[in-house]
Amino acid sequence: MKQMNHLPEVENLRSCTERHYNCAQSLLVPFRDVTGLSREESDRLGNLFGSGMHHGGVCGTITAATMILSLAGFGKETSTAMMREFKEKHGSLQCRDLLAVSARNGIQRKPHCDALVYEITKYLDGVLSTPNIN
């Protein structure tokens, strides 16, 4: 498998000032080469998954990453491993909890969310660059 690098496009979307790409869109749009979705479909699909589906639920970054893994043909084991690793590192999968910790640590929302999106982008690129054994 070839080495994937979606980070430049993800960073471009996260820094876009013409419009806001939420965390889910910031992953789904660049990974359209993996999912087979068009840019418009990826954008629309991710629209309602930012901010933990707009109520602080599961982080949109995790939701989008799970969709990407699923459409790439990976199974529950890979998705569960990703979520377990994320939760061990950050303490939760819930947007509201992640943002509360960030606020307590004096980190503003945008840099905090950008860092999570970049982290999961690198994780996905690593997973997707290895053969799928699921």
Coordinates of N, CA and C in Angstrom, one line a residue:
M1 N 0.8 -1.2 0.0 CA 0.0 0.0 0.0 C 0.9 1.2 0.0
K2 N 0.4 2.3 -0.6 CA 1.1 3.5 -0.7 C 0.9 4.3 0.6
Q3 N 1.9 5.1 1.0 CA 1.8 6.0 2.2 C 0.8 7.1 1.9
M4 N -0.1 7.3 2.8 CA -1.1 8.4 2.6 C -0.7 9.6 3.4
N5 N -1.1 10.8 2.9 CA -0.8 12.0 3.6 C -2.0 13.0 3.3
H6 N -3.0 12.9 4.1 CA -4.1 13.8 4.0 C -4.0 15.1 4.8
L7 N -2.9 15.2 5.6 CA -2.7 16.3 6.5 C -2.7 17.7 5.8
P8 N -2.0 17.9 4.7 CA -2.0 19.2 4.1 C -3.5 19.7 3.7
E9 N -4.3 18.9 3.2 CA -5.7 19.3 2.9 C -6.5 19.5 4.1
V10 N -6.3 18.7 5.1 CA -7.0 18.9 6.4 C -6.6 20.2 7.0
E11 N -5.3 20.5 7.0 CA -4.8 21.8 7.6 C -5.4 23.0 6.8
N12 N -5.5 22.8 5.5 CA -6.1 23.9 4.6 C -7.5 24.1 5.0
L13 N -8.3 23.1 5.2 CA -9.7 23.2 5.5 C -9.9 23.9 6.9
R14 N -9.0 23.4 7.9 CA -9.1 24.0 9.2 C -8.7 25.4 9.3
S15 N -7.9 25.9 8.3 CA -7.5 27.3 8.3 C -8.3 28.2 7.4
C16 N -9.3 27.6 6.7 CA -10.1 28.3 5.8 C -10.9 29.4 6.5
T17 N -10.9 30.6 6.0 CA -11.6 31.7 6.6 C -12.9 32.1 5.8
E18 N -13.0 31.5 4.6 CA -14.2 31.8 3.9 C -15.5 31.1 4.4
R19 N -15.2 30.0 5.1 CA -16.3 29.2 5.7 C -15.8 28.3 6.8
H20 N -16.6 27.8 7.6 CA -16.2 26.9 8.7 C -16.4 25.4 8.3
Y21 N -15.3 24.7 8.3 CA -15.4 23.2 8.2 C -15.3 22.6 9.6
N22 N -16.4 22.0 10.0 CA -16.4 21.4 11.3 C -15.4 20.2 11.4
C23 N -15.2 19.6 12.5 CA -14.3 18.5 12.7 C -14.6 17.3 11.8
A24 N -15.8 17.0 11.7 CA -16.2 15.8 10.8 C -15.9 16.1 9.3
Q25 N -16.4 17.3 8.9 CA -16.1 17.7 7.5 C -14.7 17.8 7.2
S26 N -13.9 18.3 8.2 CA -12.4 18.4 8.0 C -11.7 17.1 7.7
L27 N -12.3 16.0 8.1 CA -11.8 14.7 7.8 C -12.5 14.1 6.6
L28 N -13.8 14.1 6.5 CA -14.5 13.5 5.4 C -14.2 14.0 4.1
V29 N -14.0 15.3 4.0 CA -13.7 15.9 2.6 C -12.3 15.5 2.1
P30 N -11.3 15.6 2.9 CA -10.0 15.1 2.4 C -9.9 13.6 2.2
F31 N -10.6 12.8 2.9 CA -10.5 11.4 2.8 C -11.5 10.8 1.8
R32 N -12.0 11.7 0.9 CA -13.0 11.3 -0.1 C -12.3 10.3 -1.1
D33 N -11.0 10.3 -1.2 CA -10.3 9.3 -2.1 C -10.4 7.9 -1.5
V34 N -10.6 7.9 -0.2 CA -10.7 6.6 0.5 C -12.2 6.1 0.6
T35 N -13.1 7.1 0.8 CA -14.5 6.7 1.0 C -15.3 6.5 -0.3
G36 N -14.8 7.1 -1.4 CA -15.5 7.1 -2.7 C -16.6 8.1 -2.8
L37 N -16.7 8.9 -1.8 CA -17.7 10.0 -1.8 C -17.2 11.2 -2.6
S38 N -18.1 12.0 -3.2 CA -17.7 13.2 -3.8 C -17.4 14.2 -2.7
R39 N -16.8 15.3 -3.1 CA -16.5 16.4 -2.2 C -17.8 16.9 -1.6
E40 N -18.8 17.1 -2.4 CA -20.1 17.6 -2.0 C -20.8 16.6 -1.0
E41 N -20.8 15.4 -1.3 CA -21.3 14.3 -0.5 C -20.6 14.3 0.9
S42 N -19.3 14.4 0.8 CA -18.5 14.3 2.1 C -18.8 15.5 2.9
D43 N -18.9 16.7 2.3 CA -19.3 17.9 3.0 C -20.6 17.8 3.7
R44 N -21.6 17.4 2.9 CA -23.0 17.3 3.4 C -23.1 16.2 4.5
L45 N -22.4 15.1 4.3 CA -22.5 14.0 5.3 C -21.9 14.5 6.7
G46 N -20.8 15.2 6.7 CA -20.2 15.7 7.9 C -20.9 16.9 8.5
N47 N -21.8 17.5 7.8 CA -22.4 18.8 8.3 C -23.0 18.7 9.7
L48 N -23.7 17.7 10.0 CA -24.4 17.7 11.3 C -23.6 16.9 12.4
F49 N -22.4 16.5 12.1 CA -21.6 15.7 13.1 C -20.6 16.5 13.9
G50 N -20.5 17.8 13.6 CA -19.6 18.7 14.4 C -20.1 18.9 15.8
S51 N -19.2 19.2 16.7 CA -19.6 19.5 18.1 C -20.4 18.4 18.7
G52 N -20.0 17.2 18.4 CA -20.7 16.0 19.0 C -22.1 16.0 18.6
M53 N -22.4 16.1 17.3 CA -23.7 16.2 16.8 C -24.5 17.3 17.4
H54 N -23.8 18.4 17.6 CA -24.4 19.7 18.1 C -24.9 19.6 19.5
H55 N -24.5 18.6 20.2 CA -25.0 18.5 21.6 C -23.9 18.0 22.6
G56 N -22.7 17.9 22.1 CA -21.6 17.5 23.0 C -21.4 16.0 23.1
G57 N -22.1 15.3 22.2 CA -21.9 13.8 22.2 C -20.5 13.4 21.7
V58 N -20.5 12.2 21.1 CA -19.2 11.7 20.6 C -18.6 12.7 19.6
C59 N -17.3 13.0 19.9 CA -16.5 14.0 19.1 C -16.7 13.7 17.6
G60 N -17.0 14.7 16.8 CA -17.2 14.6 15.4 C -15.9 14.0 14.7
T61 N -14.8 14.2 15.3 CA -13.5 13.7 14.7 C -13.6 12.2 14.8
I62 N -14.0 11.6 15.9 CA -14.1 10.2 16.1 C -15.2 9.6 15.2
T63 N -16.3 10.3 15.1 CA -17.4 9.8 14.3 C -17.0 9.8 12.8
A64 N -16.4 10.8 12.3 CA -15.9 10.8 10.9 C -14.9 9.8 10.7
A65 N -13.9 9.6 11.6 CA -12.9 8.6 11.4 C -13.5 7.2 11.4
T66 N -14.5 7.0 12.2 CA -15.2 5.7 12.1 C -15.8 5.4 10.8
M67 N -16.5 6.5 10.3 CA -17.1 6.4 8.9 C -16.0 6.1 7.9
I68 N -14.9 6.8 7.9 CA -13.8 6.6 7.0 C -13.3 5.1 7.0
L69 N -13.1 4.7 8.2 CA -12.6 3.3 8.4 C -13.6 2.3 7.8
S70 N -14.8 2.5 8.1 CA -15.9 1.6 7.7 C -15.9 1.6 6.1
L71 N -15.9 2.7 5.5 CA -16.0 2.8 4.1 C -14.7 2.3 3.4
A72 N -13.6 2.3 4.1 CA -12.4 1.7 3.6 C -12.3 0.2 3.8
G73 N -13.3 -0.4 4.4 CA -13.4 -1.8 4.6 C -12.8 -2.4 5.9
F74 N -12.5 -1.5 6.8 CA -12.0 -1.9 8.1 C -13.1 -2.3 9.0
G75 N -12.9 -3.2 9.9 CA -14.0 -3.7 10.8 C -13.9 -3.1 12.2
K76 N -14.8 -3.7 13.0 CA -15.0 -3.3 14.4 C -13.7 -3.2 15.2
E77 N -12.8 -4.2 15.0 CA -11.5 -4.3 15.7 C -10.7 -3.0 15.5
T78 N -10.6 -2.5 14.3 CA -9.8 -1.4 14.0 C -10.4 -0.1 14.6
S79 N -11.7 0.0 14.5 CA -12.5 1.1 15.0 C -12.4 1.2 16.5
T80 N -12.6 0.0 17.2 CA -12.5 -0.1 18.6 C -11.1 0.3 19.1
A81 N -10.1 -0.2 18.4 CA -8.7 0.1 18.8 C -8.5 1.6 18.7
M82 N -9.0 2.3 17.7 CA -8.8 3.7 17.5 C -9.5 4.5 18.7
M83 N -10.7 4.1 19.0 CA -11.5 4.7 20.1 C -10.8 4.5 21.4
R84 N -10.4 3.3 21.7 CA -9.7 3.0 22.9 C -8.4 3.8 23.1
E85 N -7.6 3.9 22.1 CA -6.4 4.7 22.1 C -6.7 6.2 22.4
F86 N -7.7 6.7 21.7 CA -8.1 8.1 21.8 C -8.6 8.4 23.2
K87 N -9.4 7.5 23.7 CA -10.0 7.7 25.1 C -8.9 7.6 26.2
E88 N -7.9 6.6 26.0 CA -6.8 6.5 26.9 C -6.0 7.8 26.9
K89 N -5.8 8.4 25.8 CA -5.0 9.6 25.7 C -5.7 10.9 26.2
H90 N -7.0 10.9 25.9 CA -7.7 12.2 26.1 C -8.8 12.1 27.2
G91 N -9.0 10.9 27.7 CA -9.9 10.7 28.9 C -11.4 10.5 28.5
S92 N -11.8 10.8 27.3 CA -13.2 10.7 26.9 C -13.3 10.7 25.3
L93 N -14.4 10.3 24.9 CA -14.8 10.4 23.5 C -15.8 11.5 23.3
Q94 N -16.3 12.0 24.4 CA -17.4 13.0 24.3 C -16.9 14.4 24.1
C95 N -17.4 15.1 23.1 CA -17.0 16.5 22.8 C -17.1 17.4 24.1
R96 N -18.2 17.3 24.8 CA -18.3 18.2 26.0 C -17.2 18.0 27.0
D97 N -16.8 16.7 27.2 CA -15.8 16.4 28.1 C -14.4 16.9 27.6
L98 N -14.1 16.7 26.3 CA -12.9 17.1 25.7 C -12.7 18.6 25.8
L99 N -13.8 19.3 25.5 CA -13.8 20.8 25.6 C -13.6 21.3 27.0
A100 N -14.3 20.6 28.0 CA -14.2 21.0 29.4 C -12.7 20.9 29.9
V101 N -12.1 19.8 29.5 CA -10.7 19.7 29.9 C -9.8 20.7 29.2
S102 N -10.1 21.0 28.0 CA -9.3 22.0 27.2 C -9.5 23.4 27.9
A103 N -10.7 23.7 28.3 CA -11.0 25.0 28.9 C -10.3 25.1 30.2
R104 N -10.3 24.0 31.0 CA -9.6 24.0 32.3 C -8.1 24.2 32.2
N105 N -7.6 23.7 31.0 CA -6.1 23.9 30.8 C -5.8 25.2 30.0
G106 N -6.8 26.0 29.8 CA -6.6 27.3 29.2 C -6.3 27.3 27.7
I107 N -6.8 26.2 27.1 CA -6.6 26.0 25.6 C -8.0 26.4 25.0
Q108 N -7.9 27.3 24.0 CA -9.1 27.8 23.3 C -9.6 26.7 22.4
R109 N -10.9 26.8 22.1 CA -11.6 25.7 21.4 C -11.0 25.4 20.1
K110 N -10.8 26.4 19.2 CA -10.3 26.1 17.9 C -8.9 25.4 17.9
P111 N -7.9 25.9 18.6 CA -6.6 25.1 18.6 C -6.8 23.7 19.2
H112 N -7.6 23.6 20.2 CA -7.9 22.2 20.7 C -8.5 21.3 19.7
C113 N -9.5 21.7 19.0 CA -10.2 20.9 18.0 C -9.3 20.6 16.8
D114 N -8.5 21.7 16.4 CA -7.6 21.5 15.3 C -6.6 20.4 15.7
A115 N -6.1 20.4 16.9 CA -5.1 19.4 17.3 C -5.7 18.0 17.2
L116 N -6.9 17.8 17.7 CA -7.6 16.5 17.6 C -7.8 16.0 16.2
V117 N -8.2 16.9 15.3 CA -8.4 16.6 13.9 C -7.1 16.2 13.3
Y118 N -6.0 16.9 13.6 CA -4.7 16.6 13.0 C -4.2 15.2 13.5
E119 N -4.4 15.0 14.8 CA -4.0 13.7 15.4 C -4.7 12.5 14.8
I120 N -6.0 12.7 14.6 CA -6.7 11.6 13.9 C -6.4 11.4 12.5
T121 N -6.1 12.5 11.8 CA -5.7 12.5 10.4 C -4.4 11.6 10.3
K122 N -3.4 11.9 11.1 CA -2.2 11.1 11.1 C -2.5 9.6 11.5
Y123 N -3.4 9.4 12.4 CA -3.7 8.0 12.8 C -4.3 7.3 11.6
L124 N -5.3 7.9 11.0 CA -6.0 7.3 9.8 C -5.0 7.1 8.7
D125 N -4.1 8.0 8.4 CA -3.2 7.8 7.3 C -2.3 6.6 7.6
G126 N -1.9 6.5 8.9 CA -1.1 5.3 9.3 C -1.8 4.0 9.1
V127 N -3.1 3.9 9.5 CA -3.9 2.7 9.4 C -4.1 2.4 7.9
L128 N -4.5 3.4 7.2 CA -4.9 3.2 5.8 C -3.7 2.9 4.9
S129 N -2.5 3.2 5.4 CA -1.3 2.9 4.7 C -0.8 1.5 4.9
T130 N -1.5 0.7 5.8 CA -1.1 -0.7 6.0 C -2.2 -1.6 5.4
P131 N -1.8 -2.8 5.1 CA -2.8 -3.7 4.6 C -4.0 -4.0 5.5
N132 N -5.2 -4.0 5.0 CA -6.4 -4.3 5.8 C -6.5 -5.8 6.0
I133 N -6.4 -6.2 7.3 CA -6.5 -7.6 7.6 C -7.8 -8.0 8.2
N134 N -8.7 -7.1 8.2 CA -10.1 -7.3 8.8 C -10.9 -8.1 7.8

